[in-house]
Amino acid sequence: MITPYNPSVFNVSGVDSRIAAGGALGMLHAPTAPPPQAVLSSILELERIKVTFDHQQLEEPFYKIHSSKCKSWLCPKCRVGKGLALKESLMNKAYLFKEPRLYTITINREFFKNPAEAYHYVMDNKFIARLLTKEMKIKCWIWILEAQEKNGDGWPHWHILIDVADLPTKWYNRTTKKSQYTKPENTRGWRKYNNFFDLNKIHRLLHKWKIGGCYLSEKKSSFKSPRHAINYIVKYLIKTPERFFPQWMLHYTGLRFYNPSKALGSMSAEPRKVKPKEQEEEQEEEEPEEKEKKTKPRLPIDRISECGLKYYFSYYDIEQDKMIFTEPAWGLPGSIQKILGAVENKDLNFKTQKEYSIWGFKHKKDVERFEHIWDNEDLLYALAEVIESKKQEYLNQWDEA
Ligand SMILES: [Zn+2]
């Protein structure tokens, strides 16, 4: 079914608001005033120094085009970069996991109406932090959320990586499930464990709190190496699940996919890159009334269906001595390659030492022309159709698999 073009579908600021946001004439976001050449030259002329200004001599910056990404964990395009950034962050703290262990916390489905309710209950009450920090005295831990793909309906479960090095040595009786610090008189049925992690206590608490259970993830000795364990756990964030994500996750705003303990400190899942202005502003502290005005956060399914369908430009502004980012606008960044005046440059990835292509314009007038090309009802209508079909594809993947 074809729906008529409606700009609000895109939920993006139109031409007017872009200009209001700082763009001068035309659509380019160019907040700076031109250099005061006239003033300068007249002063110099008073000093009897002859000055002629040639505007062509002022070199224009390179206007580099970027693709605007949704940065959602549910986006197949964005999660890889985020996952790798988190992995790097974690690897830098691998030394904190002296005795790493991997477990999985699962949900007892009888306690809940649906997966979303279970997720909300566990998160809202901060049960995992309570369990690990307060009850089990684990200092360093991190959990990673995954939706159960194989046996069912996308119920949440949490992979946890913990460091048990601080836990004391204890004696444990398998039959009675009792544990104690001192050696029992009769050691029959008892075993001494270094860094004793009391799984029975965990099961008891998870049952009491009406959550579910906790299980050893996999019995692999390689997980005794912190780096192996980190590799294993972040895999769930980097890889896109075969079935994609269940409906409830695609419609749940504010899903958390990982959380480190306080002792582990903050972790970054943001690929190291300069951020466009729009995203920088999102993270800034807001005035209270601004918060009230702020519209409801958008659904993940809407965000990920639009990923990569907006472009923005960046350029170095000599006057301000800083990078300027234009506001993201609807359009395919790749289309620049077919536009007259587009230039391909090479950039170097310092990490991999590999060159990669960047595209842009040498002249502001070309940028403006590109913006005008995309400010076209038919093209925006076509984009809306792309978004809609992506959305349907994402929504149906789980059930079709
Ligand atoms: Zn994305």
Short mmCIF file of C-alpha atoms and ligand atoms in Angstrom, two decimals:
data_model
loop_
_atom_site.label_atom_id
_atom_site.label_comp_id
_atom_site.label_asym_id
_atom_site.label_seq_id
_atom_site.Cartn_x
_atom_site.Cartn_y
_atom_site.Cartn_z
CA MET A 1 0.00 0.00 0.00
CA ILE A 2 1.32 3.42 -0.90
CA THR A 3 0.97 6.16 1.64
CA PRO A 4 1.33 9.75 0.55
CA TYR A 5 4.49 11.55 1.46
CA ASN A 6 4.40 13.00 4.91
CA PRO A 7 7.45 14.83 6.21
CA SER A 8 6.62 13.96 9.80
CA VAL A 9 7.22 10.30 8.96
CA PHE A 10 10.87 11.19 8.99
CA ASN A 11 10.70 13.07 12.22
CA VAL A 12 13.38 15.38 11.04
CA SER A 13 13.75 19.09 11.04
CA GLY A 14 12.88 20.68 7.75
CA VAL A 15 14.72 23.38 5.87
CA ASP A 16 13.42 26.13 8.08
CA SER A 17 14.55 24.67 11.35
CA ARG A 18 17.90 23.83 9.89
CA ILE A 19 18.41 27.45 9.04
CA ALA A 20 17.11 28.41 12.47
CA ALA A 21 19.63 26.03 14.01
CA GLY A 22 22.45 28.17 12.73
CA GLY A 23 22.52 27.78 8.98
CA ALA A 24 23.09 31.03 7.21
CA LEU A 25 21.84 31.45 3.67
CA GLY A 26 20.96 28.29 1.87
CA MET A 27 20.93 25.01 3.73
CA LEU A 28 24.50 24.61 4.77
CA HIS A 29 24.94 24.83 8.48
CA ALA A 30 27.41 27.70 8.44
CA PRO A 31 27.18 29.71 11.65
CA THR A 32 30.24 31.87 11.12
CA ALA A 33 30.20 35.34 9.68
CA PRO A 34 32.62 35.99 6.83
CA PRO A 35 36.01 37.35 7.93
CA PRO A 36 35.94 41.12 8.34
CA GLN A 37 38.14 41.78 5.36
CA ALA A 38 36.76 45.21 4.62
CA VAL A 39 37.59 46.48 8.12
CA LEU A 40 41.04 44.97 8.05
CA SER A 41 41.93 46.36 4.63
CA SER A 42 40.81 49.87 5.50
CA ILE A 43 42.98 49.90 8.63
CA LEU A 44 45.95 48.71 6.64
CA GLU A 45 45.26 51.36 4.02
CA LEU A 46 45.32 54.03 6.72
CA GLU A 47 48.82 52.81 7.45
CA ARG A 48 49.50 53.45 3.78
CA ILE A 49 49.87 49.81 3.03
CA LYS A 50 48.20 48.94 -0.23
CA VAL A 51 45.94 45.94 0.16
CA THR A 52 43.93 44.11 -2.40
CA PHE A 53 41.88 41.15 -1.32
CA ASP A 54 41.30 38.34 -3.70
CA HIS A 55 38.41 36.23 -2.45
CA GLN A 56 39.48 33.34 -4.64
CA GLN A 57 42.74 33.16 -2.68
CA LEU A 58 40.94 32.12 0.48
CA GLU A 59 40.99 28.38 0.19
CA GLU A 60 37.74 26.62 0.96
CA PRO A 61 37.83 23.71 3.41
CA PHE A 62 37.06 20.16 2.35
CA TYR A 63 33.41 19.34 3.05
CA LYS A 64 33.45 15.67 4.00
CA ILE A 65 30.22 13.68 3.83
CA HIS A 66 29.22 11.24 6.58
CA SER A 67 26.50 8.70 7.03
CA SER A 68 24.34 9.34 10.10
CA LYS A 69 24.08 6.16 12.16
CA CYS A 70 21.46 5.14 14.71
CA LYS A 71 24.00 3.75 17.22
CA SER A 72 21.55 1.19 18.53
CA TRP A 73 22.61 -2.19 19.89
CA LEU A 74 19.77 -3.65 17.84
CA CYS A 75 21.20 -2.36 14.56
CA PRO A 76 23.26 -4.91 12.62
CA LYS A 77 25.34 -2.07 11.15
CA CYS A 78 26.03 -0.26 14.42
CA ARG A 79 26.38 -3.02 17.01
CA VAL A 80 29.70 -4.30 15.60
CA GLY A 81 31.48 -1.01 16.19
CA LYS A 82 29.90 -0.59 19.60
CA GLY A 83 30.70 -4.17 20.58
CA LEU A 84 34.32 -3.85 19.50
CA ALA A 85 34.69 -0.59 21.43
CA LEU A 86 33.29 -2.23 24.56
CA LYS A 87 35.61 -5.20 24.05
CA GLU A 88 38.61 -2.87 23.88
CA SER A 89 37.42 -1.11 27.04
CA LEU A 90 37.04 -4.45 28.83
CA MET A 91 40.34 -5.84 27.59
CA ASN A 92 42.08 -2.82 29.14
CA LYS A 93 40.67 -3.99 32.45
CA ALA A 94 41.23 -7.70 31.90
CA TYR A 95 43.81 -7.69 34.72
CA LEU A 96 40.97 -7.05 37.20
CA PHE A 97 39.57 -10.50 36.43
CA LYS A 98 42.17 -12.54 38.28
CA GLU A 99 39.92 -15.58 38.56
CA PRO A 100 37.24 -15.15 35.89
CA ARG A 101 34.08 -17.24 35.81
CA LEU A 102 31.20 -17.19 33.38
CA TYR A 103 27.61 -17.85 34.38
CA THR A 104 24.18 -17.32 32.89
CA ILE A 105 21.15 -16.04 34.76
CA THR A 106 17.92 -17.38 33.32
CA ILE A 107 14.25 -16.63 33.83
CA ASN A 108 11.69 -19.03 35.23
CA ARG A 109 8.88 -18.38 32.76
CA GLU A 110 6.21 -19.34 35.25
CA PHE A 111 6.88 -16.18 37.20
CA PHE A 112 6.10 -13.82 34.30
CA LYS A 113 3.48 -13.05 31.71
CA ASN A 114 6.00 -12.32 28.96
CA PRO A 115 9.71 -11.66 28.29
CA ALA A 116 9.34 -7.87 28.47
CA GLU A 117 7.80 -8.11 31.93
CA ALA A 118 10.65 -10.36 33.10
CA TYR A 119 13.27 -7.98 31.74
CA HIS A 120 11.59 -4.99 33.33
CA TYR A 121 11.30 -6.73 36.71
CA VAL A 122 14.95 -7.78 36.86
CA MET A 123 16.27 -4.43 35.62
CA ASP A 124 13.99 -2.17 37.59
CA ASN A 125 14.89 -3.80 40.88
CA LYS A 126 18.59 -3.98 40.00
CA PHE A 127 18.54 -7.63 41.03
CA ILE A 128 21.78 -8.61 39.32
CA ALA A 129 23.78 -5.89 41.06
CA ARG A 130 22.13 -6.84 44.36
CA LEU A 131 22.91 -10.48 43.83
CA LEU A 132 26.54 -10.09 42.81
CA THR A 133 27.75 -7.10 44.81
CA LYS A 134 25.66 -7.21 47.95
CA GLU A 135 24.92 -10.88 48.44
CA MET A 136 27.87 -12.61 46.81
CA LYS A 137 30.51 -9.92 47.54
CA ILE A 138 31.79 -9.94 43.98
CA LYS A 139 33.59 -6.68 43.20
CA CYS A 140 34.26 -7.01 39.50
CA TRP A 141 31.50 -8.17 37.26
CA ILE A 142 29.75 -7.31 34.03
CA TRP A 143 26.53 -8.64 32.57
CA ILE A 144 25.49 -8.84 28.95
CA LEU A 145 21.90 -9.26 27.82
CA GLU A 146 20.83 -11.80 25.23
CA ALA A 147 17.46 -12.95 23.96
CA GLN A 148 17.04 -16.72 23.98
CA GLU A 149 16.87 -17.76 20.35
CA LYS A 150 16.77 -21.51 20.22
CA ASN A 151 14.23 -22.71 22.70
CA GLY A 152 11.71 -20.11 22.47
CA ASP A 153 10.21 -16.82 22.48
CA GLY A 154 13.09 -14.47 23.05
CA TRP A 155 13.12 -14.57 26.83
CA PRO A 156 15.95 -12.49 28.25
CA HIS A 157 18.94 -14.03 29.90
CA TRP A 158 22.10 -12.46 31.21
CA HIS A 159 25.63 -13.66 30.69
CA ILE A 160 27.74 -12.67 33.64
CA LEU A 161 31.49 -12.50 33.88
CA ILE A 162 32.70 -12.32 37.47
CA ASP A 163 36.00 -12.31 39.29
CA VAL A 164 36.00 -14.73 42.21
CA ALA A 165 39.59 -14.01 43.33
CA ASP A 166 38.43 -12.17 46.48
CA LEU A 167 36.18 -14.98 47.63
CA PRO A 168 37.53 -17.03 50.57
CA THR A 169 38.35 -20.71 50.67
CA LYS A 170 35.51 -22.82 51.99
CA TRP A 171 34.53 -26.41 52.67
CA TYR A 172 31.43 -27.58 50.83
CA ASN A 173 29.24 -30.65 51.23
CA ARG A 174 27.57 -31.75 48.03
CA THR A 175 24.87 -33.79 49.75
CA THR A 176 23.77 -31.39 52.44
CA LYS A 177 24.72 -28.32 50.34
CA LYS A 178 26.27 -26.77 53.41
CA SER A 179 29.45 -24.73 53.38
CA GLN A 180 31.81 -23.61 56.15
CA TYR A 181 35.18 -21.94 56.62
CA THR A 182 36.65 -24.51 58.99
CA LYS A 183 37.63 -28.02 58.07
CA PRO A 184 34.90 -30.47 59.23
CA GLU A 185 35.84 -33.22 61.70
CA ASN A 186 34.73 -35.90 59.31
CA THR A 187 35.66 -34.79 55.77
CA ARG A 188 33.63 -37.52 54.07
CA GLY A 189 31.42 -35.89 51.42
CA TRP A 190 33.16 -32.56 51.89
CA ARG A 191 35.48 -30.79 49.51
CA LYS A 192 37.69 -27.77 49.92
CA TYR A 193 37.21 -25.01 47.34
CA ASN A 194 39.44 -22.02 46.76
CA ASN A 195 37.46 -18.86 45.93
CA PHE A 196 34.22 -20.60 46.81
CA PHE A 197 31.32 -19.23 44.79
CA ASP A 198 28.14 -20.50 46.43
CA LEU A 199 25.80 -21.39 43.55
CA ASN A 200 23.23 -22.78 45.96
CA LYS A 201 22.91 -19.44 47.66
CA ILE A 202 22.40 -17.84 44.26
CA HIS A 203 19.69 -20.32 43.34
CA ARG A 204 17.99 -19.77 46.66
CA LEU A 205 17.97 -15.99 46.16
CA LEU A 206 16.89 -16.12 42.53
CA HIS A 207 14.00 -18.32 43.59
CA LYS A 208 13.10 -16.12 46.54
CA TRP A 209 13.11 -13.03 44.35
CA LYS A 210 11.00 -14.91 41.81
CA ILE A 211 13.45 -14.67 38.93
CA GLY A 212 14.86 -18.02 37.90
CA GLY A 213 18.24 -19.73 38.04
CA CYS A 214 21.95 -19.37 37.45
CA TYR A 215 24.15 -21.78 35.54
CA LEU A 216 27.77 -22.21 34.60
CA SER A 217 27.99 -21.01 31.00
CA GLU A 218 30.36 -23.60 29.60
CA LYS A 219 32.90 -25.86 31.17
CA LYS A 220 35.99 -24.73 29.35
CA SER A 221 39.31 -24.38 31.06
CA SER A 222 40.26 -21.63 28.59
CA PHE A 223 37.80 -19.36 30.38
CA LYS A 224 40.27 -19.25 33.25
CA SER A 225 42.09 -16.75 31.04
CA PRO A 226 40.48 -13.33 31.43
CA ARG A 227 40.98 -12.49 27.76
CA HIS A 228 39.24 -15.66 26.61
CA ALA A 229 36.37 -15.00 28.97
CA ILE A 230 35.99 -11.42 27.73
CA ASN A 231 36.07 -12.63 24.13
CA TYR A 232 33.36 -15.12 24.89
CA ILE A 233 31.01 -12.71 26.59
CA VAL A 234 31.29 -9.77 24.15
CA LYS A 235 30.58 -12.11 21.27
CA TYR A 236 26.91 -11.84 22.27
CA LEU A 237 27.05 -8.11 21.66
CA ILE A 238 29.04 -8.05 18.45
CA LYS A 239 27.31 -10.82 16.51
CA THR A 240 23.82 -10.17 15.21
CA PRO A 241 21.64 -13.09 16.39
CA GLU A 242 20.61 -15.46 13.60
CA ARG A 243 16.94 -14.84 14.25
CA PHE A 244 17.54 -11.14 14.78
CA PHE A 245 15.67 -9.69 17.78
CA PRO A 246 12.26 -10.56 19.21
CA GLN A 247 9.38 -8.10 18.82
CA TRP A 248 9.43 -7.04 22.45
CA MET A 249 13.02 -5.85 22.20
CA LEU A 250 12.35 -3.91 19.00
CA HIS A 251 9.57 -2.07 20.80
CA TYR A 252 11.29 -1.52 24.15
CA THR A 253 12.88 1.89 24.65
CA GLY A 254 15.88 2.16 26.93
CA LEU A 255 17.03 -1.46 26.73
CA ARG A 256 20.37 -2.00 28.41
CA PHE A 257 22.60 -4.54 26.78
CA TYR A 258 25.42 -4.54 29.28
CA ASN A 259 26.29 -3.20 32.69
CA PRO A 260 29.60 -3.22 34.56
CA SER A 261 29.98 -3.16 38.34
CA LYS A 262 31.09 0.05 40.05
CA ALA A 263 34.51 -1.40 40.78
CA LEU A 264 35.01 -2.11 37.10
CA GLY A 265 34.36 1.54 36.33
CA SER A 266 32.78 3.04 33.28
CA MET A 267 32.94 1.26 29.98
CA SER A 268 32.63 2.91 26.64
CA ALA A 269 30.79 1.36 23.76
CA GLU A 270 31.23 4.39 21.57
CA PRO A 271 33.62 3.91 18.72
CA ARG A 272 36.25 6.62 18.99
CA LYS A 273 35.14 9.14 16.45
CA VAL A 274 34.20 12.78 16.35
CA LYS A 275 30.52 13.08 16.96
CA PRO A 276 28.17 15.18 14.92
CA LYS A 277 26.70 18.16 16.66
CA GLU A 278 23.28 16.59 17.05
CA GLN A 279 24.56 13.71 19.11
CA GLU A 280 26.81 15.86 21.25
CA GLU A 281 23.86 17.96 22.21
CA GLU A 282 21.83 14.92 23.16
CA GLN A 283 24.28 14.05 25.89
CA GLU A 284 24.47 17.48 27.42
CA GLU A 285 22.67 18.32 30.64
CA GLU A 286 19.35 19.91 29.99
CA GLU A 287 17.32 22.55 31.74
CA PRO A 288 14.40 21.00 33.65
CA GLU A 289 11.71 22.50 31.43
CA GLU A 290 13.54 21.28 28.36
CA LYS A 291 13.25 17.79 29.74
CA GLU A 292 9.51 18.06 30.09
CA LYS A 293 9.20 19.30 26.57
CA LYS A 294 11.32 16.51 25.20
CA THR A 295 9.32 14.03 23.16
CA LYS A 296 9.13 10.40 24.11
CA PRO A 297 12.22 8.37 23.22
CA ARG A 298 11.82 6.69 19.87
CA LEU A 299 11.30 2.96 19.47
CA PRO A 300 14.39 0.94 18.52
CA ILE A 301 12.59 -0.43 15.45
CA ASP A 302 12.08 3.11 14.12
CA ARG A 303 15.65 4.13 14.83
CA ILE A 304 17.28 1.10 13.22
CA SER A 305 15.07 1.20 10.10
CA GLU A 306 16.32 4.71 9.39
CA CYS A 307 20.00 4.02 10.04
CA GLY A 308 22.33 5.31 7.33
CA LEU A 309 19.61 7.14 5.42
CA LYS A 310 20.74 10.57 6.54
CA TYR A 311 23.93 12.41 5.71
CA TYR A 312 25.83 15.26 7.28
CA PHE A 313 28.95 17.18 6.35
CA SER A 314 31.97 18.11 8.41
CA TYR A 315 34.54 20.77 7.62
CA TYR A 316 37.27 22.67 9.35
CA ASP A 317 36.40 26.26 10.06
CA ILE A 318 39.51 28.41 10.09
CA GLU A 319 37.89 31.39 11.84
CA GLN A 320 36.64 29.31 14.75
CA ASP A 321 39.54 26.88 14.59
CA LYS A 322 37.27 23.89 14.96
CA MET A 323 35.36 21.23 13.10
CA ILE A 324 31.82 22.12 12.14
CA PHE A 325 29.19 19.45 11.66
CA THR A 326 26.07 20.12 9.67
CA GLU A 327 22.75 18.85 10.93
CA PRO A 328 21.84 15.40 9.61
CA ALA A 329 19.37 15.56 6.73
CA TRP A 330 17.55 12.89 4.75
CA GLY A 331 19.50 11.46 1.84
CA LEU A 332 21.82 8.64 0.86
CA PRO A 333 25.43 9.60 1.63
CA GLY A 334 26.65 7.23 -1.10
CA SER A 335 24.79 9.17 -3.74
CA ILE A 336 27.50 11.83 -3.59
CA GLN A 337 29.66 9.67 -5.83
CA LYS A 338 27.34 10.38 -8.75
CA ILE A 339 27.27 14.12 -8.22
CA LEU A 340 29.36 16.52 -10.26
CA GLY A 341 32.04 18.15 -8.14
CA ALA A 342 32.33 15.25 -5.70
CA VAL A 343 35.90 14.42 -4.76
CA GLU A 344 37.35 11.19 -3.45
CA ASN A 345 40.10 11.51 -0.89
CA LYS A 346 42.09 8.95 0.99
CA ASP A 347 42.27 8.80 4.74
CA LEU A 348 44.41 6.57 6.91
CA ASN A 349 43.17 4.36 9.70
CA PHE A 350 45.99 4.68 12.21
CA LYS A 351 45.14 1.44 13.93
CA THR A 352 45.03 -0.83 10.92
CA GLN A 353 47.35 1.37 8.83
CA LYS A 354 44.93 0.94 5.96
CA GLU A 355 43.72 3.60 3.61
CA TYR A 356 40.05 4.19 3.08
CA SER A 357 38.00 6.44 0.82
CA ILE A 358 36.29 9.54 2.00
CA TRP A 359 34.04 11.63 -0.20
CA GLY A 360 33.18 15.26 -0.14
CA PHE A 361 33.11 18.57 -1.95
CA LYS A 362 35.70 21.26 -2.36
CA HIS A 363 33.18 24.06 -2.70
CA LYS A 364 30.35 25.18 -0.51
CA LYS A 365 28.14 25.75 -3.56
CA ASP A 366 28.40 22.02 -4.38
CA VAL A 367 27.35 21.13 -0.85
CA GLU A 368 24.34 23.36 -1.18
CA ARG A 369 23.48 21.86 -4.54
CA PHE A 370 23.66 18.36 -3.03
CA GLU A 371 21.34 19.46 -0.24
CA HIS A 372 18.89 20.88 -2.75
CA ILE A 373 18.90 17.67 -4.78
CA TRP A 374 17.82 15.73 -1.70
CA ASP A 375 15.28 18.31 -0.66
CA ASN A 376 12.90 16.74 -3.11
CA GLU A 377 9.52 15.21 -2.42
CA ASP A 378 9.92 12.26 -4.76
CA LEU A 379 13.28 11.28 -3.31
CA LEU A 380 12.05 11.64 0.24
CA TYR A 381 9.01 9.57 -0.66
CA ALA A 382 11.31 6.86 -2.00
CA LEU A 383 13.32 6.98 1.22
CA ALA A 384 10.15 6.60 3.27
CA GLU A 385 9.41 3.44 1.32
CA VAL A 386 12.89 2.09 1.97
CA ILE A 387 12.41 2.74 5.68
CA GLU A 388 9.04 1.02 5.71
CA SER A 389 10.29 -2.09 3.94
CA LYS A 390 13.34 -2.32 6.23
CA LYS A 391 11.05 -2.06 9.20
CA GLN A 392 8.86 -4.91 7.98
CA GLU A 393 11.93 -7.00 7.25
CA TYR A 394 13.31 -6.45 10.76
CA LEU A 395 9.97 -7.12 12.39
CA ASN A 396 9.37 -10.40 10.57
CA GLN A 397 12.82 -11.90 10.84
CA TRP A 398 12.33 -13.51 14.25
CA ASP A 399 9.14 -15.37 13.33
CA GLU A 400 10.33 -16.41 9.91
CA ALA A 401 13.54 -17.98 11.15
ZN ZN B 1 22.49 1.76 13.03
#
